[in-house]
Short mmCIF file of C-alpha atoms and ligand atoms in Angstrom, two decimals:
data_model
loop_
_atom_site.label_atom_id
_atom_site.label_comp_id
_atom_site.label_asym_id
_atom_site.label_seq_id
_atom_site.Cartn_x
_atom_site.Cartn_y
_atom_site.Cartn_z
CA MET A 19 0.00 0.00 0.00
CA ASP A 20 1.15 3.50 -0.81
CA LYS A 21 1.24 6.47 1.45
CA VAL A 22 -1.13 9.00 -0.06
CA VAL A 23 -0.84 11.69 2.60
CA GLU A 24 2.30 12.56 4.54
CA ILE A 25 2.22 15.35 7.07
CA ARG A 26 5.43 16.25 8.83
CA ASN A 27 5.76 18.59 11.79
CA LEU A 28 3.04 20.90 10.57
CA SER A 29 2.46 23.96 12.71
CA TYR A 30 0.15 26.86 11.95
CA THR A 31 -0.89 30.06 13.64
CA TYR A 32 -3.75 32.15 12.21
CA PRO A 33 -2.86 35.72 11.16
CA ASP A 34 -4.58 37.06 14.29
CA GLY A 35 -2.11 35.11 16.43
CA THR A 36 -4.34 32.15 17.36
CA PRO A 37 -2.24 28.98 17.43
CA ALA A 38 -4.08 26.13 15.68
CA LEU A 39 -1.61 23.36 14.77
CA ASN A 40 1.42 22.31 16.74
CA GLU A 41 3.91 19.89 15.14
CA VAL A 42 1.33 17.60 13.58
CA SER A 43 2.67 14.51 11.81
CA LEU A 44 0.46 11.89 10.21
CA ASP A 45 0.59 9.35 7.39
CA VAL A 46 -2.46 8.06 5.57
CA MET A 47 -2.31 4.99 3.36
CA GLU A 48 -4.15 4.43 0.10
CA ARG A 49 -7.86 3.63 0.57
CA GLU A 50 -7.61 3.99 4.29
CA SER A 51 -10.43 5.75 6.13
CA ILE A 52 -9.18 7.89 8.96
CA GLY A 53 -11.43 9.52 11.54
CA ILE A 54 -10.11 12.67 13.15
CA ILE A 55 -11.83 13.45 16.43
CA GLY A 56 -11.25 15.85 19.30
CA PRO A 57 -12.89 18.71 21.17
CA ASN A 58 -13.91 21.98 19.50
CA GLY A 59 -10.93 24.13 18.69
CA ALA A 60 -8.55 21.15 18.53
CA GLY A 61 -7.39 22.13 15.04
CA LYS A 62 -9.24 19.45 13.04
CA SER A 63 -10.72 21.80 10.43
CA THR A 64 -7.47 23.75 10.21
CA LEU A 65 -5.64 20.52 9.42
CA LEU A 66 -8.09 19.62 6.62
CA LEU A 67 -7.75 23.12 5.16
CA HIS A 68 -4.01 22.49 4.85
CA LEU A 69 -4.45 19.21 3.01
CA ASN A 70 -5.60 20.86 -0.18
CA GLY A 71 -3.69 24.06 0.29
CA ILE A 72 -6.48 26.44 1.25
CA LEU A 73 -4.24 27.28 4.18
CA GLN A 74 -0.50 27.02 3.78
CA SER A 75 2.06 27.00 6.53
CA GLU A 76 5.73 27.88 6.44
CA ASN A 77 6.32 25.35 9.20
CA GLY A 78 6.29 21.71 8.32
CA ALA A 79 5.67 19.80 5.12
CA ILE A 80 2.83 18.00 3.39
CA LYS A 81 2.97 15.54 0.55
CA ILE A 82 -0.16 14.42 -1.27
CA LEU A 83 0.22 11.37 -3.54
CA GLY A 84 3.97 11.89 -3.30
CA MET A 85 3.77 15.52 -4.46
CA PRO A 86 4.99 18.23 -2.12
CA LEU A 87 2.13 20.62 -1.44
CA THR A 88 3.50 23.76 -3.04
CA ASN A 89 1.87 26.44 -5.19
CA ARG A 90 3.32 24.73 -8.24
CA ASN A 91 1.41 21.49 -7.49
CA LEU A 92 -1.71 23.12 -6.10
CA ARG A 93 -3.96 22.68 -9.14
CA LYS A 94 -3.05 19.01 -9.50
CA ILE A 95 -3.43 18.35 -5.80
CA ARG A 96 -6.82 20.07 -5.63
CA SER A 97 -8.11 17.82 -8.37
CA LYS A 98 -6.94 14.72 -6.46
CA ALA A 99 -7.69 15.68 -2.85
CA CYS A 100 -11.13 17.27 -2.62
CA LEU A 101 -12.47 18.97 0.46
CA VAL A 102 -16.10 19.04 1.51
CA PHE A 103 -16.56 21.92 3.94
CA GLN A 104 -18.63 21.57 7.08
CA ASP A 105 -20.87 24.42 5.97
CA PRO A 106 -22.25 24.07 2.42
CA GLU A 107 -22.45 27.87 2.23
CA ASP A 108 -18.64 27.84 2.08
CA GLN A 109 -18.73 25.43 -0.85
CA LEU A 110 -21.61 26.56 -3.02
CA PHE A 111 -21.38 29.97 -4.63
CA MET A 112 -22.53 29.60 -8.24
CA PRO A 113 -26.00 30.59 -9.53
CA THR A 114 -27.18 27.00 -10.02
CA VAL A 115 -26.56 23.51 -8.68
CA PHE A 116 -25.27 22.52 -12.11
CA ASP A 117 -22.71 25.34 -12.14
CA ASP A 118 -21.54 24.50 -8.61
CA VAL A 119 -20.97 20.85 -9.44
CA ALA A 120 -19.44 21.68 -12.85
CA PHE A 121 -17.06 24.32 -11.47
CA GLY A 122 -14.03 22.10 -10.81
CA LEU A 123 -14.35 20.27 -14.12
CA VAL A 124 -14.68 23.51 -16.08
CA ASN A 125 -11.55 24.75 -14.34
CA LEU A 126 -9.68 21.65 -15.43
CA GLY A 127 -10.67 22.42 -19.01
CA TYR A 128 -13.13 19.60 -19.75
CA ASP A 129 -15.34 20.23 -22.78
CA ALA A 130 -19.01 21.12 -22.28
CA GLY A 131 -20.33 17.70 -23.30
CA THR A 132 -18.11 15.81 -20.86
CA VAL A 133 -18.97 18.25 -18.08
CA ARG A 134 -22.68 17.77 -18.71
CA GLU A 135 -22.34 14.00 -18.67
CA LYS A 136 -20.22 13.84 -15.50
CA VAL A 137 -22.41 16.31 -13.61
CA GLY A 138 -25.56 14.47 -14.68
CA LYS A 139 -24.17 11.15 -13.46
CA ILE A 140 -23.07 12.42 -10.11
CA LEU A 141 -26.36 14.25 -9.44
CA GLU A 142 -28.17 11.05 -10.23
CA ARG A 143 -25.96 9.22 -7.77
CA VAL A 144 -26.78 11.62 -4.92
CA ASP A 145 -30.44 11.53 -5.96
CA LEU A 146 -30.62 15.17 -7.00
CA SER A 147 -31.43 14.80 -10.69
CA GLY A 148 -33.87 17.49 -11.74
CA ARG A 149 -32.36 20.08 -9.37
CA GLU A 150 -29.67 21.18 -11.85
CA ASN A 151 -31.14 24.59 -12.57
CA ARG A 152 -32.14 25.47 -9.01
CA SER A 153 -30.02 27.72 -6.87
CA ALA A 154 -28.39 25.72 -4.08
CA HIS A 155 -29.65 28.40 -1.69
CA HIS A 156 -33.20 27.21 -2.24
CA LEU A 157 -32.46 23.61 -1.28
CA SER A 158 -32.84 22.05 2.16
CA PHE A 159 -29.71 21.83 4.32
CA GLY A 160 -29.44 18.09 3.67
CA GLU A 161 -29.67 18.64 -0.09
CA LYS A 162 -27.01 21.35 0.13
CA LYS A 163 -24.73 18.87 1.88
CA LEU A 164 -25.29 16.41 -0.95
CA VAL A 165 -24.54 19.04 -3.58
CA SER A 166 -21.33 19.90 -1.69
CA LEU A 167 -20.37 16.25 -1.69
CA ALA A 168 -21.19 16.07 -5.41
CA THR A 169 -18.82 18.99 -6.16
CA ALA A 170 -16.03 16.83 -4.71
CA LEU A 171 -17.09 13.42 -6.08
CA VAL A 172 -17.50 14.70 -9.62
CA MET A 173 -13.73 15.23 -9.70
CA GLU A 174 -13.23 11.50 -9.03
CA PRO A 175 -10.66 12.38 -6.37
CA GLU A 176 -8.18 9.92 -4.90
CA ILE A 177 -8.67 11.46 -1.48
CA LEU A 178 -11.85 12.80 0.06
CA LEU A 179 -11.49 15.29 2.89
CA LEU A 180 -14.75 15.56 4.81
CA ASP A 181 -15.38 18.09 7.56
CA GLU A 182 -18.33 17.05 9.75
CA PRO A 183 -20.26 15.34 6.94
CA THR A 184 -23.20 14.43 9.19
CA SER A 185 -23.59 17.63 11.22
CA ASN A 186 -27.05 19.23 11.20
CA LEU A 187 -28.64 16.39 9.24
CA ASP A 188 -31.82 14.61 10.27
CA ARG A 189 -31.65 10.88 10.97
CA LYS A 190 -32.66 9.82 7.50
CA GLU A 191 -30.27 12.19 5.74
CA ARG A 192 -27.50 11.15 8.09
CA ARG A 193 -28.08 7.46 7.39
CA GLU A 194 -28.12 8.13 3.65
CA ILE A 195 -24.85 10.05 3.73
CA ILE A 196 -23.19 7.29 5.78
CA GLU A 197 -24.39 4.56 3.40
CA PHE A 198 -23.25 6.62 0.48
CA LEU A 199 -19.78 7.22 1.94
CA GLN A 200 -19.48 3.51 2.69
CA GLU A 201 -19.81 2.82 -1.03
CA ILE A 202 -16.98 5.15 -1.98
CA ASP A 203 -13.81 3.13 -2.22
CA LYS A 204 -11.32 5.97 -1.89
CA THR A 205 -9.05 7.32 0.80
CA LYS A 206 -11.21 9.24 3.25
CA ILE A 207 -10.16 11.61 5.98
CA ILE A 208 -13.20 12.42 8.06
CA VAL A 209 -13.38 15.02 10.80
CA SER A 210 -16.36 14.60 13.09
CA HIS A 211 -17.97 14.63 16.51
CA ASP A 212 -20.26 11.85 15.32
CA LEU A 213 -18.35 8.94 16.84
CA GLU A 214 -20.96 6.40 15.75
CA MET A 215 -20.50 7.43 12.12
CA ILE A 216 -16.71 7.41 12.53
CA GLU A 217 -16.90 3.89 13.91
CA GLN A 218 -18.95 2.78 10.91
CA LEU A 219 -16.69 4.39 8.32
CA CYS A 220 -13.13 4.51 9.68
CA GLN A 221 -10.52 1.92 10.58
CA ARG A 222 -8.10 4.25 12.29
CA ILE A 223 -8.79 7.06 14.71
CA VAL A 224 -6.67 10.14 15.22
CA VAL A 225 -7.38 12.16 18.35
CA MET A 226 -6.44 15.84 18.34
CA ASN A 227 -6.35 18.35 21.15
CA ARG A 228 -4.96 21.89 21.27
CA GLY A 229 -3.41 21.63 17.84
CA LYS A 230 -1.66 18.33 18.49
CA VAL A 231 -2.25 14.74 17.50
CA ILE A 232 -2.39 13.14 20.91
CA LEU A 233 -3.26 9.59 19.86
CA THR A 234 -3.53 7.37 16.79
CA GLU A 235 -5.39 4.12 17.41
CA ASP A 236 -7.50 1.40 15.96
CA ARG A 237 -11.24 2.16 15.94
CA GLU A 238 -11.71 -0.17 18.92
CA ILE A 239 -10.84 2.82 21.07
CA LEU A 240 -14.31 4.22 20.34
CA LYS A 241 -15.83 1.48 22.49
CA ASP A 242 -13.75 2.53 25.49
CA ASP A 243 -15.82 5.25 27.17
CA ASP A 244 -13.37 5.81 30.02
CA LYS A 245 -10.52 6.32 27.62
CA LEU A 246 -12.59 8.73 25.50
CA LYS A 247 -13.49 10.70 28.61
CA SER A 248 -9.85 10.88 29.66
CA LEU A 249 -9.08 12.30 26.21
CA GLY A 250 -11.67 15.06 26.67
CA LEU A 251 -14.29 13.48 24.42
P1 ADP B 29 -11.82 22.29 15.23
O1 ADP B 29 -12.18 22.10 13.80
O2 ADP B 29 -11.09 21.15 15.84
O3 ADP B 29 -13.00 22.69 16.07
P2 ADP B 29 -10.38 24.62 14.24
O4 ADP B 29 -9.35 24.08 13.35
O5 ADP B 29 -11.59 25.24 13.65
O6 ADP B 29 -10.78 23.51 15.32
O7 ADP B 29 -9.72 25.72 15.18
C1 ADP B 29 -8.46 25.58 15.81
C2 ADP B 29 -8.13 26.89 16.52
O8 ADP B 29 -7.97 27.92 15.55
C3 ADP B 29 -9.20 27.35 17.48
O9 ADP B 29 -8.60 27.99 18.56
C4 ADP B 29 -9.99 28.34 16.64
O10 ADP B 29 -10.63 29.30 17.44
C5 ADP B 29 -8.91 28.96 15.79
N1 ADP B 29 -9.39 29.44 14.50
C6 ADP B 29 -10.11 28.74 13.58
N2 ADP B 29 -10.34 29.49 12.48
C7 ADP B 29 -9.75 30.69 12.71
C8 ADP B 29 -9.63 31.90 11.96
N3 ADP B 29 -10.14 32.01 10.72
N4 ADP B 29 -8.95 32.93 12.53
C9 ADP B 29 -8.42 32.82 13.76
N5 ADP B 29 -8.49 31.71 14.53
C10 ADP B 29 -9.15 30.67 14.00
MG1 MG B 30 -14.03 22.17 12.86
#
């Protein structure tokens, strides 16, 4: 198995001086599903934002699919490691659902026919056919989450980066998203407070606190309530 993500001694402080990551190192293997958990403010989202270069730090190094994450490789990396934000409002900004889902493909220079075909297929897969010409803002929250996921999946990425994929969903929507993610045979890095979902989807658990990775363990750890409590969860 190949290493698809290598993070070495990554530290990051936001421009306002808030420290968010402190010497984080982590390897992720091909087709592995990793669950990143930890209390609010632990640095989980900040870490994901570094993995496709939305945030870039001077301290530490990241390799994605063997490529150093530098401005030179950014376009390539963003087409291979796709991030689904926690809040769909951060992801969806085009006038229609079609345009949102097509955006990445258009940027990569695919012709109109191919774009139409790929977008159509993926919207069918997330059960949103017929919504192409609606504005994402007029969809339910659950549907917006699915459109966000579609914007990533349409790129056929090697690595899916998911920030709280089940937050604010009702039970049915949550179950659907989990089943759907189970079917996707790609490397997944999932940040969540939803430990039940993490247990269903991930083999390995990474616990973060105060910008550090404090533990990397098999998913069995999720059954150990005392241990979770001692880790602040
Ligand atoms: P988590 O996703 O684990 O809840 P975050 O990565 O969002 O944690 O946040 C890590 C730390 O960085 C927290 O202290 C948070 O307040 C801070 N932080 C997050 N985003 C920003 C920002 N845009 N500007 C300044 N500080 C931020
Ligand atoms: Mg977060």
